[in-house]
């Protein structure tokens, strides 16, 4: 917990857990104000669990949900009412604490001076300077009408692999570019390593680094969440309503793991034998289950595409089977792979090697089966099964262990923005990564609409393309760096061997090194060595630092920039228009 005192009767905090409620009660808090709506992120504890914990500890609760970036006057009035009706002191929380601090600040307008409010918030670690105009004249400020307090050459949404790599690549090309990264998280994760955590190879701590140590030198880190986009004014909207201006925008916030898309999953995840390597906190539980299992039925599921790393669900399965085989218990375990799709892997050249392991481990392949519900206490999973004629029936399968890959969608603030296509992804060119309508906007990583595999390896090739093309736009030129759809999936078929799938758009094989050095269509120890020993260092020490060895983009001859592209970089005119 990171509790900050705002006033004698109020403190604010980032997201808390049910366990944190007891800690808060022990510190003398008598009530809670919940400002975060349910369902904002995959790792968010539900409101019901927090309320139940509060009641057990004798605390009162008020639910004042506020949409990120849209703190309305009605929200402020509801917060002020709750603060006066609840027993003091109260603890208010949202995702980062910013919304709660913002509500308090706006509720104090007219009671305290603007300078006093901002100074108090700053002392608690919340920079609310973007609220000054609204604090000075709340009754005159239209919702969302605050002009930008700051502007940058490049604003990047997301401090994950795509955002940091792009920033680093820009600065490698041109020192001194004014870049800001909007990212609320304080920790950065090497997500490709979670499969190896779930397989007992890595420790969870090996995949985590402090965000502050990975931010490129010279980049301004805006520790807030993005809530929306106003591309007509070249502005992004933060969760407290503040607006940041840009000359060019890079959208790379990742995607949403939709745990609520499977009925009952969220309530049983992490217990009753249900796990997922798609969560940092859950991957060690996968390995616990694998070690403990001596017989029964193990289910592994894969939802409809798109998902992060299409091979990850079966990687977990192969490593589990290998561990069971080594212990001599695989013969007593029925392993089933329930895939919403119709094939084990989308690039046919890698299928023969994978099928050999399917046969070796005795895996039952169940295609066109989508997990839709879980009853954890009864250890029963429910699948919608589609037959060859398209008819769907609901079938139940009991299990002793189940590894779930959740359905995945675009983040809400992206899907509901002018930047999204009909499917909710940032609508960009598959080659230049430039937005199809807004010439000074780029998108990459999991949030982008490019029809490639959503993997860290894809980002490694995308980031240099985005970096080069951002600088082209800043210089008034048309983007000429091209992304070919490269993606890679190191399929861990057993401990010590990997089928290294590398491919581009259309499923065309795109190996990084000659086949005589490493034949990716076959399981090899060389690929395992690459995955276990080399890729984490390549990720942290090269990719996130802007080193582009074997990742430099292909450049086409420059063509004259379009009239729209010239207008997009004329930030002065755009700012004048916004004013």
Coordinates of C-alpha atoms in Angstrom, one line a residue:
X1 CA 0.0 0.0 0.0
X2 CA 1.1 3.5 -0.7
X3 CA -1.2 5.7 1.4
X4 CA -0.8 9.5 1.1
X5 CA -2.4 11.9 3.6
X6 CA -4.3 14.7 1.8
X7 CA -6.2 16.2 4.8
X8 CA -6.9 15.2 8.4
X9 CA -10.0 13.4 7.3
X10 CA -8.8 12.0 4.0
X11 CA -6.0 9.9 2.6
X12 CA -5.7 8.5 -0.9
X13 CA -4.1 5.4 -2.4
X14 CA -3.6 3.5 -5.6
X15 CA -5.6 0.3 -6.0
X16 CA -5.8 -1.8 -2.8
X17 CA -6.6 -5.5 -2.3
X18 CA -8.9 -7.1 0.2
X19 CA -5.9 -7.9 2.3
X20 CA -5.0 -4.2 2.4
X21 CA -8.3 -3.4 3.9
X22 CA -7.3 -5.0 7.2
X23 CA -4.0 -3.0 7.2
X24 CA -6.0 0.2 6.6
X25 CA -8.3 -0.6 9.5
X26 CA -5.4 -1.3 11.8
X27 CA -4.0 2.2 10.9
X28 CA -7.3 3.8 12.1
X29 CA -9.2 4.3 8.8
X30 CA -12.9 4.0 9.5
X31 CA -14.3 4.2 5.9
X32 CA -13.4 3.6 2.3
X33 CA -14.3 5.6 -0.8
X34 CA -14.0 3.5 -4.0
X35 CA -13.4 5.8 -7.0
X36 CA -12.3 3.1 -9.5
X37 CA -15.0 1.4 -11.6
X38 CA -14.9 -2.4 -11.7
X39 CA -13.4 -4.0 -14.8
X40 CA -10.8 -1.4 -15.7
X41 CA -7.9 -3.9 -15.9
X42 CA -7.3 -7.6 -15.7
X43 CA -5.4 -7.5 -12.4
X44 CA -8.0 -5.3 -10.6
X45 CA -9.6 -6.7 -7.4
X46 CA -13.4 -6.5 -7.6
X47 CA -15.4 -4.0 -5.7
X48 CA -17.4 -6.7 -4.0
X49 CA -14.4 -8.3 -2.4
X50 CA -13.2 -4.9 -1.1
X51 CA -16.6 -4.2 0.4
X52 CA -16.9 -7.5 2.1
X53 CA -13.4 -7.1 3.6
X54 CA -14.4 -3.6 4.8
X55 CA -17.5 -4.9 6.5
X56 CA -15.5 -7.6 8.3
X57 CA -13.3 -4.9 9.7
X58 CA -16.1 -2.6 10.7
X59 CA -15.5 0.0 8.0
X60 CA -18.1 1.8 6.0
X61 CA -17.9 2.1 2.2
X62 CA -19.1 4.5 -0.4
X63 CA -18.8 3.7 -4.1
X64 CA -18.2 6.8 -6.3
X65 CA -16.9 5.4 -9.6
X66 CA -15.2 7.8 -11.9
X67 CA -14.3 7.2 -15.5
X68 CA -10.7 7.8 -16.1
X69 CA -10.2 11.2 -17.7
X70 CA -13.8 12.3 -17.1
X71 CA -14.1 13.7 -13.6
X72 CA -17.4 15.5 -13.8
X73 CA -19.0 18.1 -11.5
X74 CA -21.5 15.4 -10.5
X75 CA -18.6 13.1 -9.5
X76 CA -17.1 15.9 -7.4
X77 CA -20.5 16.5 -5.6
X78 CA -20.9 12.7 -4.9
X79 CA -17.4 12.5 -3.5
X80 CA -17.9 15.6 -1.3
X81 CA -21.2 14.1 0.0
X82 CA -19.6 10.8 0.8
X83 CA -16.7 12.5 2.5
X84 CA -19.0 14.4 4.8
X85 CA -21.4 11.4 5.5
X86 CA -18.7 8.7 6.2
X87 CA -16.9 8.5 9.5
X88 CA -13.5 10.0 9.4
X89 CA -10.7 9.4 8.6
X90 CA -11.5 8.0 5.1
X91 CA -9.3 6.3 2.6
X92 CA -10.1 6.9 -1.1
X93 CA -8.6 4.9 -3.9
X94 CA -8.6 4.5 -7.7
X95 CA -6.0 3.0 -10.1
X96 CA -3.2 5.3 -9.1
X97 CA -4.8 7.6 -6.5
X98 CA -4.9 10.5 -9.0
X99 CA -8.7 10.5 -9.6
X100 CA -9.3 10.4 -5.8
X101 CA -6.8 13.3 -5.3
X102 CA -8.5 15.2 -8.2
X103 CA -12.0 14.7 -6.6
X104 CA -10.7 16.1 -3.3
X105 CA -9.0 19.0 -5.0
X106 CA -12.1 20.0 -7.0
X107 CA -14.3 19.6 -3.9
X108 CA -12.1 22.1 -2.0
X109 CA -12.4 24.8 -4.7
X110 CA -14.1 27.8 -3.1
X111 CA -12.9 26.7 0.4
X112 CA -9.1 26.7 -0.1
X113 CA -7.0 28.8 -2.5
X114 CA -5.9 27.1 -5.8
X115 CA -2.3 27.4 -4.7
X116 CA -3.0 25.8 -1.4
X117 CA -4.9 22.9 -3.0
X118 CA -2.1 22.3 -5.6
X119 CA 0.6 22.5 -3.0
X120 CA -1.2 20.0 -0.7
X121 CA -1.7 17.6 -3.6
X122 CA 1.9 18.0 -4.7
X123 CA 3.1 17.2 -1.2
X124 CA 1.2 14.0 -1.4
X125 CA 2.9 13.1 -4.7
X126 CA 0.2 14.2 -7.1
X127 CA 0.9 16.9 -9.7
X128 CA -2.5 18.4 -10.4
X129 CA -1.3 21.6 -12.0
X130 CA -3.4 20.8 -15.1
X131 CA -6.5 21.5 -12.9
X132 CA -5.5 25.1 -12.2
X133 CA -8.0 26.7 -14.7
X134 CA -10.8 24.5 -13.5
X135 CA -10.0 25.1 -9.9
X136 CA -10.0 28.9 -10.5
X137 CA -13.3 28.8 -12.3
X138 CA -15.2 25.5 -11.9
X139 CA -18.5 27.0 -12.8
X140 CA -17.1 28.4 -16.1
X141 CA -14.9 25.5 -17.2
X142 CA -16.6 23.2 -19.8
X143 CA -15.9 19.5 -19.3
X144 CA -12.8 18.6 -21.2
X145 CA -12.2 22.2 -22.2
X146 CA -8.8 22.7 -20.5
X147 CA -6.0 23.6 -22.9
X148 CA -2.7 21.8 -22.8
X149 CA -0.4 22.7 -19.9
X150 CA 2.6 21.1 -21.6
X151 CA 3.5 19.9 -25.1
X152 CA 6.2 17.6 -26.5
X153 CA 7.7 16.7 -29.8
X154 CA 6.7 13.0 -29.2
X155 CA 4.2 11.7 -26.7
X156 CA 4.2 7.9 -26.2
X157 CA 1.3 6.1 -24.6
X158 CA 2.6 3.1 -22.7
X159 CA 5.9 2.2 -21.0
X160 CA 5.9 -1.4 -22.0
X161 CA 8.2 -3.1 -24.6
X162 CA 6.8 -1.1 -27.5
X163 CA 6.8 2.3 -25.9
X164 CA 10.2 2.3 -24.3
X165 CA 11.9 0.6 -27.3
X166 CA 10.5 3.3 -29.6
X167 CA 11.6 6.1 -27.4
X168 CA 15.1 4.6 -27.2
X169 CA 15.3 4.1 -30.9
X170 CA 14.3 7.7 -31.6
X171 CA 17.0 9.0 -29.2
X172 CA 19.6 6.7 -30.8
X173 CA 18.8 8.4 -34.1
X174 CA 18.5 12.0 -32.8
X175 CA 19.6 13.1 -29.4
X176 CA 17.6 15.8 -27.7
X177 CA 14.2 15.0 -29.1
X178 CA 11.6 16.1 -26.5
X179 CA 9.8 12.8 -25.6
X180 CA 7.3 12.1 -22.9
X181 CA 6.1 8.6 -22.0
X182 CA 2.7 8.3 -20.3
X183 CA 2.7 5.2 -18.0
X184 CA 1.2 4.7 -14.6
X185 CA 2.9 1.5 -13.6
X186 CA 6.1 1.5 -11.5
X187 CA 7.2 -2.0 -12.5
X188 CA 8.1 -3.3 -16.0
X189 CA 7.7 -6.9 -16.9
X190 CA 9.5 -9.2 -19.3
X191 CA 6.3 -11.1 -20.1
X192 CA 7.8 -13.7 -22.5
X193 CA 9.6 -15.1 -19.4
X194 CA 6.4 -16.0 -17.6
X195 CA 6.1 -19.2 -19.6
X196 CA 9.4 -20.3 -18.1
X197 CA 8.3 -19.3 -14.6
X198 CA 5.3 -21.5 -15.1
X199 CA 7.6 -24.3 -16.2
X200 CA 9.9 -24.1 -13.2
X201 CA 12.9 -22.6 -15.2
X202 CA 12.8 -18.9 -14.2
X203 CA 12.0 -17.3 -10.9
X204 CA 9.3 -14.7 -11.1
X205 CA 11.6 -12.0 -9.9
X206 CA 13.8 -12.5 -13.0
X207 CA 11.0 -11.0 -15.2
X208 CA 10.5 -7.8 -13.2
X209 CA 12.5 -4.5 -13.2
X210 CA 11.7 -1.1 -11.8
X211 CA 10.3 1.2 -14.5
X212 CA 12.5 4.1 -13.5
X213 CA 15.6 2.1 -14.4
X214 CA 14.4 1.3 -17.9
X215 CA 13.1 4.8 -18.9
X216 CA 15.6 6.1 -21.5
X217 CA 17.7 9.0 -20.3
X218 CA 16.2 12.3 -21.3
X219 CA 12.6 11.1 -21.6
X220 CA 10.0 12.7 -19.3
X221 CA 8.0 10.0 -17.5
X222 CA 4.4 11.2 -16.9
X223 CA 3.3 8.8 -14.2
X224 CA -0.4 8.8 -15.1
X225 CA -2.8 6.8 -17.1
X226 CA -4.1 7.9 -20.5
X227 CA -7.9 8.2 -20.6
X228 CA -8.5 9.4 -24.2
X229 CA -7.3 11.1 -27.4
X230 CA -8.2 14.4 -29.1
X231 CA -6.3 14.0 -32.4
X232 CA -8.0 17.1 -33.9
X233 CA -6.2 19.2 -31.3
X234 CA -3.1 17.0 -31.1
X235 CA -3.8 16.2 -27.5
X236 CA -4.0 13.3 -25.2
X237 CA -6.2 13.3 -22.1
X238 CA -4.9 12.0 -18.8
X239 CA -7.0 10.3 -16.1
X240 CA -7.2 13.5 -14.0
X241 CA -8.5 15.5 -17.1
X242 CA -5.2 17.1 -17.8
X243 CA -4.3 17.4 -21.5
X244 CA -0.9 17.0 -23.0
X245 CA -0.1 18.3 -26.5
X246 CA 2.1 16.6 -29.1
X247 CA 3.6 17.0 -32.5
X248 CA 3.7 13.3 -33.0
X249 CA 1.9 10.6 -31.0
X250 CA 2.9 6.9 -30.6
X251 CA 0.1 4.7 -29.1
X252 CA 1.5 1.5 -27.5
X253 CA -0.4 0.8 -24.3
X254 CA -0.8 -3.0 -24.8
X255 CA -4.1 -4.8 -24.7
X256 CA -6.7 -6.0 -22.2
X257 CA -6.9 -9.5 -20.7
X258 CA -10.6 -10.0 -20.5
X259 CA -10.9 -12.4 -17.5
X260 CA -14.6 -11.4 -17.2
X261 CA -15.1 -12.8 -20.7
X262 CA -15.3 -16.3 -19.1
X263 CA -18.0 -16.7 -16.5
X264 CA -16.7 -17.7 -13.1
X265 CA -13.0 -17.5 -14.1
X266 CA -12.1 -14.5 -12.0
X267 CA -13.5 -16.0 -8.9
X268 CA -11.5 -19.3 -9.1
X269 CA -8.3 -18.1 -10.7
X270 CA -5.4 -19.0 -8.4
X271 CA -7.2 -21.7 -6.6
X272 CA -9.2 -24.9 -7.3
X273 CA -6.4 -25.9 -9.7
X274 CA -7.1 -23.0 -12.1
X275 CA -4.1 -21.0 -13.3
X276 CA -2.7 -18.9 -16.1
X277 CA 0.8 -17.9 -17.1
X278 CA -0.6 -14.6 -18.5
X279 CA -0.4 -13.0 -15.0
X280 CA 2.8 -12.2 -13.2
X281 CA 1.3 -13.3 -9.8
X282 CA -0.1 -16.5 -11.2
X283 CA 2.8 -18.1 -13.1
X284 CA 4.4 -19.6 -10.0
X285 CA 1.0 -21.3 -9.2
X286 CA 1.2 -23.0 -12.5
X287 CA 4.5 -24.7 -11.5
X288 CA 3.0 -25.6 -8.1
X289 CA 0.2 -27.4 -9.8
X290 CA 2.4 -29.2 -12.2
X291 CA 4.7 -30.4 -9.4
X292 CA 1.8 -31.6 -7.3
X293 CA -0.2 -33.4 -10.0
X294 CA 0.2 -37.2 -10.1
X295 CA -2.9 -38.2 -12.0
X296 CA -6.2 -37.0 -13.4
X297 CA -7.2 -34.6 -16.2
X298 CA -5.3 -31.4 -17.2
X299 CA -7.0 -28.9 -19.5
X300 CA -5.1 -26.2 -21.5
X301 CA -7.2 -23.6 -23.3
X302 CA -6.8 -21.1 -26.1
X303 CA -9.4 -18.4 -26.9
X304 CA -10.2 -16.9 -30.3
X305 CA -7.5 -14.8 -31.9
X306 CA -6.0 -12.3 -31.5
X307 CA -4.0 -13.0 -28.4
X308 CA -0.5 -12.2 -27.0
X309 CA 1.8 -14.9 -28.4
X310 CA -0.4 -17.5 -30.0
X311 CA 2.0 -20.2 -29.0
X312 CA 2.0 -19.5 -25.2
X313 CA -1.0 -21.7 -24.3
X314 CA 0.6 -24.7 -25.8
X315 CA 4.1 -23.8 -24.4
X316 CA 2.6 -24.2 -20.9
X317 CA 1.2 -27.6 -21.9
X318 CA 4.4 -28.9 -23.4
X319 CA 6.5 -27.9 -20.4
X320 CA 4.0 -29.5 -18.0
X321 CA 3.9 -32.7 -20.0
X322 CA 7.7 -32.8 -20.1
X323 CA 7.9 -32.4 -16.3
X324 CA 5.2 -35.1 -15.8
X325 CA 7.1 -37.4 -18.2
X326 CA 10.4 -37.0 -16.3
X327 CA 8.6 -37.8 -13.1
X328 CA 6.9 -40.9 -14.6
X329 CA 3.4 -39.7 -14.0
X330 CA 2.4 -38.6 -17.5
X331 CA 0.8 -42.0 -18.2
X332 CA -1.7 -41.3 -15.5
X333 CA -2.7 -37.9 -16.7
X334 CA -5.1 -37.1 -19.5
X335 CA -4.0 -33.9 -21.2
X336 CA -6.4 -32.0 -23.4
X337 CA -5.8 -28.9 -25.5
X338 CA -9.0 -27.0 -26.1
X339 CA -8.5 -24.5 -28.9
X340 CA -11.1 -22.1 -30.3
X341 CA -9.3 -22.2 -33.6
X342 CA -9.0 -25.0 -36.1
X343 CA -5.3 -25.7 -36.2
X344 CA -2.5 -26.2 -33.7
X345 CA -0.4 -23.4 -35.2
X346 CA -1.0 -21.0 -38.1
X347 CA 2.2 -21.5 -40.0
X348 CA 2.2 -25.0 -41.5
X349 CA 6.0 -25.5 -41.7
X350 CA 6.1 -25.8 -37.9
X351 CA 3.2 -28.1 -37.4
X352 CA 5.0 -31.5 -38.1
X353 CA 7.5 -30.9 -35.3
X354 CA 4.7 -29.9 -32.9
X355 CA 2.5 -32.9 -33.8
X356 CA 5.4 -35.2 -32.9
X357 CA 5.3 -33.8 -29.4
X358 CA 1.5 -34.0 -29.3
X359 CA 1.8 -37.7 -30.1
X360 CA 4.8 -38.2 -27.7
X361 CA 2.8 -36.7 -24.8
X362 CA -0.5 -38.3 -25.8
X363 CA -2.3 -35.0 -26.0
X364 CA -6.0 -34.9 -27.0
X365 CA -6.4 -32.0 -29.5
X366 CA -9.9 -30.4 -29.2
X367 CA -10.4 -27.8 -32.0
X368 CA -13.2 -25.3 -32.4
X369 CA -13.9 -25.4 -28.6
X370 CA -14.1 -22.1 -26.7
X371 CA -14.0 -22.0 -22.9
X372 CA -17.0 -19.9 -21.8
X373 CA -17.5 -20.7 -18.1
X374 CA -15.7 -22.3 -15.1
X375 CA -17.2 -23.7 -11.9
X376 CA -14.1 -23.8 -9.7
X377 CA -15.5 -25.5 -6.7
X378 CA -16.9 -28.4 -8.8
X379 CA -13.7 -28.3 -11.0
X380 CA -15.8 -28.2 -14.2
X381 CA -15.1 -26.3 -17.3
X382 CA -17.8 -25.5 -20.0
X383 CA -17.0 -25.2 -23.6
X384 CA -18.9 -24.0 -26.7
X385 CA -18.1 -26.6 -29.3
X386 CA -18.7 -25.9 -33.0
X387 CA -19.2 -28.8 -35.4
X388 CA -18.4 -28.9 -39.1
X389 CA -21.8 -27.4 -40.0
X390 CA -21.4 -24.5 -37.6
X391 CA -23.7 -25.8 -35.0
X392 CA -22.7 -24.9 -31.4
X393 CA -23.3 -27.1 -28.3
X394 CA -22.3 -26.5 -24.7
X395 CA -20.2 -29.3 -23.2
X396 CA -18.8 -29.8 -19.7
X397 CA -15.4 -31.2 -18.8
X398 CA -14.2 -32.0 -15.3
X399 CA -10.6 -31.3 -14.5
X400 CA -7.9 -31.6 -11.8
X401 CA -5.8 -28.8 -13.3
X402 CA -6.6 -26.2 -15.9
X403 CA -4.3 -23.6 -17.5
X404 CA -6.4 -20.8 -19.1
X405 CA -5.5 -18.3 -21.7
X406 CA -8.1 -15.5 -21.4
X407 CA -9.8 -13.8 -24.3
X408 CA -8.1 -10.5 -25.2
X409 CA -9.4 -7.2 -26.5
X410 CA -8.3 -3.6 -27.0
X411 CA -8.2 -1.4 -24.0
X412 CA -11.4 0.6 -23.5
X413 CA -9.8 4.0 -23.8
X414 CA -8.4 2.9 -27.2
X415 CA -11.4 1.1 -28.5
X416 CA -13.7 4.1 -27.7
X417 CA -11.4 6.7 -29.3
X418 CA -11.2 8.3 -32.8
X419 CA -8.0 6.3 -33.4
X420 CA -9.7 2.9 -33.3
X421 CA -10.9 0.8 -36.2
X422 CA -14.2 -1.2 -36.0
X423 CA -12.5 -4.0 -34.0
X424 CA -11.1 -1.5 -31.5
X425 CA -7.4 -1.6 -32.4
X426 CA -5.4 1.5 -33.3
X427 CA -6.0 1.8 -37.1
X428 CA -2.5 1.9 -38.7
X429 CA -0.8 0.9 -41.9
X430 CA 0.6 -2.6 -41.8
X431 CA 3.9 -1.3 -43.3
X432 CA 4.6 2.2 -42.0
X433 CA 2.6 1.8 -38.7
X434 CA 1.2 5.3 -39.4
X435 CA -2.4 6.0 -38.6
X436 CA -4.7 5.7 -41.6
X437 CA -6.4 9.1 -40.9
X438 CA -4.0 11.1 -38.6
X439 CA -0.6 11.4 -40.2
X440 CA 1.2 12.4 -37.0
X441 CA -0.1 9.3 -35.1
X442 CA 1.6 5.9 -35.0
X443 CA 0.6 2.7 -33.3
X444 CA 2.5 -0.5 -32.6
X445 CA 2.7 -3.5 -30.3
X446 CA -0.4 -5.3 -29.0
X447 CA -2.6 -2.3 -29.4
X448 CA -2.0 -1.9 -33.2
X449 CA -4.2 -3.2 -35.9
X450 CA -1.4 -4.8 -37.9
X451 CA -2.2 -8.4 -38.8
X452 CA 0.8 -10.0 -37.3
X453 CA 1.5 -12.1 -34.2
X454 CA 1.4 -10.0 -31.1
X455 CA 4.8 -10.9 -29.6
X456 CA 7.8 -9.1 -28.1
X457 CA 9.8 -10.2 -31.1
X458 CA 7.3 -8.3 -33.4
X459 CA 7.8 -5.2 -31.3
X460 CA 11.6 -5.5 -31.7
X461 CA 11.1 -5.1 -35.4
X462 CA 8.3 -2.5 -35.2
X463 CA 10.0 -0.1 -32.8
X464 CA 12.8 1.0 -35.2
X465 CA 10.2 1.4 -38.0
X466 CA 8.0 3.6 -35.8
X467 CA 11.1 5.6 -34.5
X468 CA 12.4 6.3 -38.1
X469 CA 8.9 7.3 -39.3
X470 CA 8.2 9.5 -36.4
X471 CA 11.3 11.5 -37.2
X472 CA 10.3 11.6 -40.9
X473 CA 7.0 13.2 -39.9
X474 CA 8.7 15.7 -37.5
X475 CA 10.9 16.7 -40.5
X476 CA 7.9 17.1 -42.8
X477 CA 8.7 14.0 -44.8
X478 CA 6.6 10.9 -45.7
X479 CA 7.4 7.8 -43.7
X480 CA 9.6 5.4 -45.6
X481 CA 10.6 2.6 -43.1
X482 CA 8.7 -0.6 -43.7
X483 CA 7.6 -3.4 -41.3
X484 CA 7.2 -6.8 -43.0
X485 CA 5.0 -8.4 -40.3
X486 CA 7.9 -10.2 -38.6
X487 CA 6.9 -12.2 -35.5
X488 CA 8.6 -15.0 -33.6
X489 CA 7.3 -17.6 -31.2
X490 CA 9.9 -19.9 -29.4
X491 CA 7.7 -22.9 -28.8
X492 CA 9.1 -24.7 -25.7
X493 CA 8.3 -28.3 -26.6
X494 CA 10.4 -29.7 -23.8
X495 CA 12.8 -28.5 -21.2
X496 CA 16.0 -28.0 -23.3
X497 CA 14.5 -27.9 -26.7
X498 CA 12.5 -25.3 -28.7
X499 CA 10.9 -25.0 -32.1
X500 CA 11.8 -21.4 -33.1
X501 CA 9.0 -20.2 -35.3
X502 CA 9.9 -17.0 -37.2
X503 CA 7.5 -15.7 -39.9
X504 CA 6.3 -12.5 -41.6
X505 CA 3.0 -11.4 -43.2
X506 CA 1.2 -14.2 -44.9
X507 CA 2.9 -16.9 -42.9
X508 CA 6.1 -16.6 -44.9
X509 CA 9.1 -18.0 -43.1
X510 CA 11.5 -15.2 -42.0
X511 CA 14.4 -16.7 -40.1
X512 CA 16.9 -14.3 -38.5
X513 CA 19.9 -16.6 -39.1
X514 CA 20.6 -19.1 -41.9
X515 CA 18.9 -22.5 -41.5
X516 CA 22.3 -24.3 -41.3
X517 CA 23.0 -22.4 -38.1
X518 CA 19.6 -22.9 -36.6
X519 CA 16.7 -24.8 -38.2
X520 CA 13.6 -23.3 -36.6
X521 CA 11.3 -25.9 -38.0
X522 CA 13.0 -28.6 -35.8
X523 CA 13.3 -28.7 -32.0
X524 CA 16.9 -27.6 -31.1
X525 CA 19.0 -27.0 -28.0
X526 CA 20.4 -23.9 -29.7
X527 CA 17.0 -22.3 -29.7
X528 CA 16.5 -23.2 -26.0
X529 CA 19.8 -21.6 -25.2
X530 CA 18.7 -18.5 -27.1
X531 CA 15.4 -18.4 -25.2
X532 CA 16.8 -19.1 -21.7
X533 CA 20.1 -17.4 -21.7
X534 CA 20.2 -14.7 -24.4
X535 CA 16.7 -13.3 -25.0
X536 CA 16.2 -11.7 -21.5
X537 CA 19.5 -9.8 -22.0
X538 CA 18.6 -8.9 -25.6
X539 CA 15.3 -7.6 -24.3
X540 CA 16.5 -5.5 -21.3
X541 CA 20.0 -4.5 -22.5
X542 CA 19.5 -4.1 -26.3
X543 CA 15.9 -3.7 -27.3
X544 CA 14.9 -1.4 -24.5
X545 CA 18.1 0.6 -25.1
X546 CA 17.6 1.2 -28.7
X547 CA 20.2 -1.2 -30.0
X548 CA 18.9 -2.5 -33.4
X549 CA 21.2 -5.4 -34.2
X550 CA 19.4 -7.7 -36.7
X551 CA 16.4 -5.3 -36.4
X552 CA 17.2 -2.3 -38.6
X553 CA 14.2 -1.4 -40.7
X554 CA 14.1 -1.5 -44.5
X555 CA 13.9 2.0 -46.0
X556 CA 12.2 2.9 -49.3
X557 CA 13.2 5.9 -51.4
X558 CA 11.6 9.1 -50.0
X559 CA 8.5 10.4 -51.7
X560 CA 7.1 13.9 -51.3
X561 CA 5.0 14.2 -48.1
X562 CA 1.3 14.5 -48.7
X563 CA -0.5 17.8 -48.0
X564 CA -2.2 16.1 -45.0
X565 CA 1.1 15.0 -43.5
X566 CA 2.5 18.5 -43.8
X567 CA -0.5 19.8 -42.0
X568 CA -0.2 17.1 -39.3
X569 CA 3.3 18.3 -38.2
X570 CA 2.4 22.0 -38.3
X571 CA 1.8 22.0 -34.5
X572 CA 1.7 25.8 -34.3
X573 CA -1.3 26.0 -36.6
X574 CA -2.9 23.0 -34.8
X575 CA -2.4 24.6 -31.4
X576 CA -3.9 27.9 -32.7
X577 CA -6.9 26.0 -33.9
X578 CA -7.3 24.3 -30.6
X579 CA -7.2 27.6 -28.7

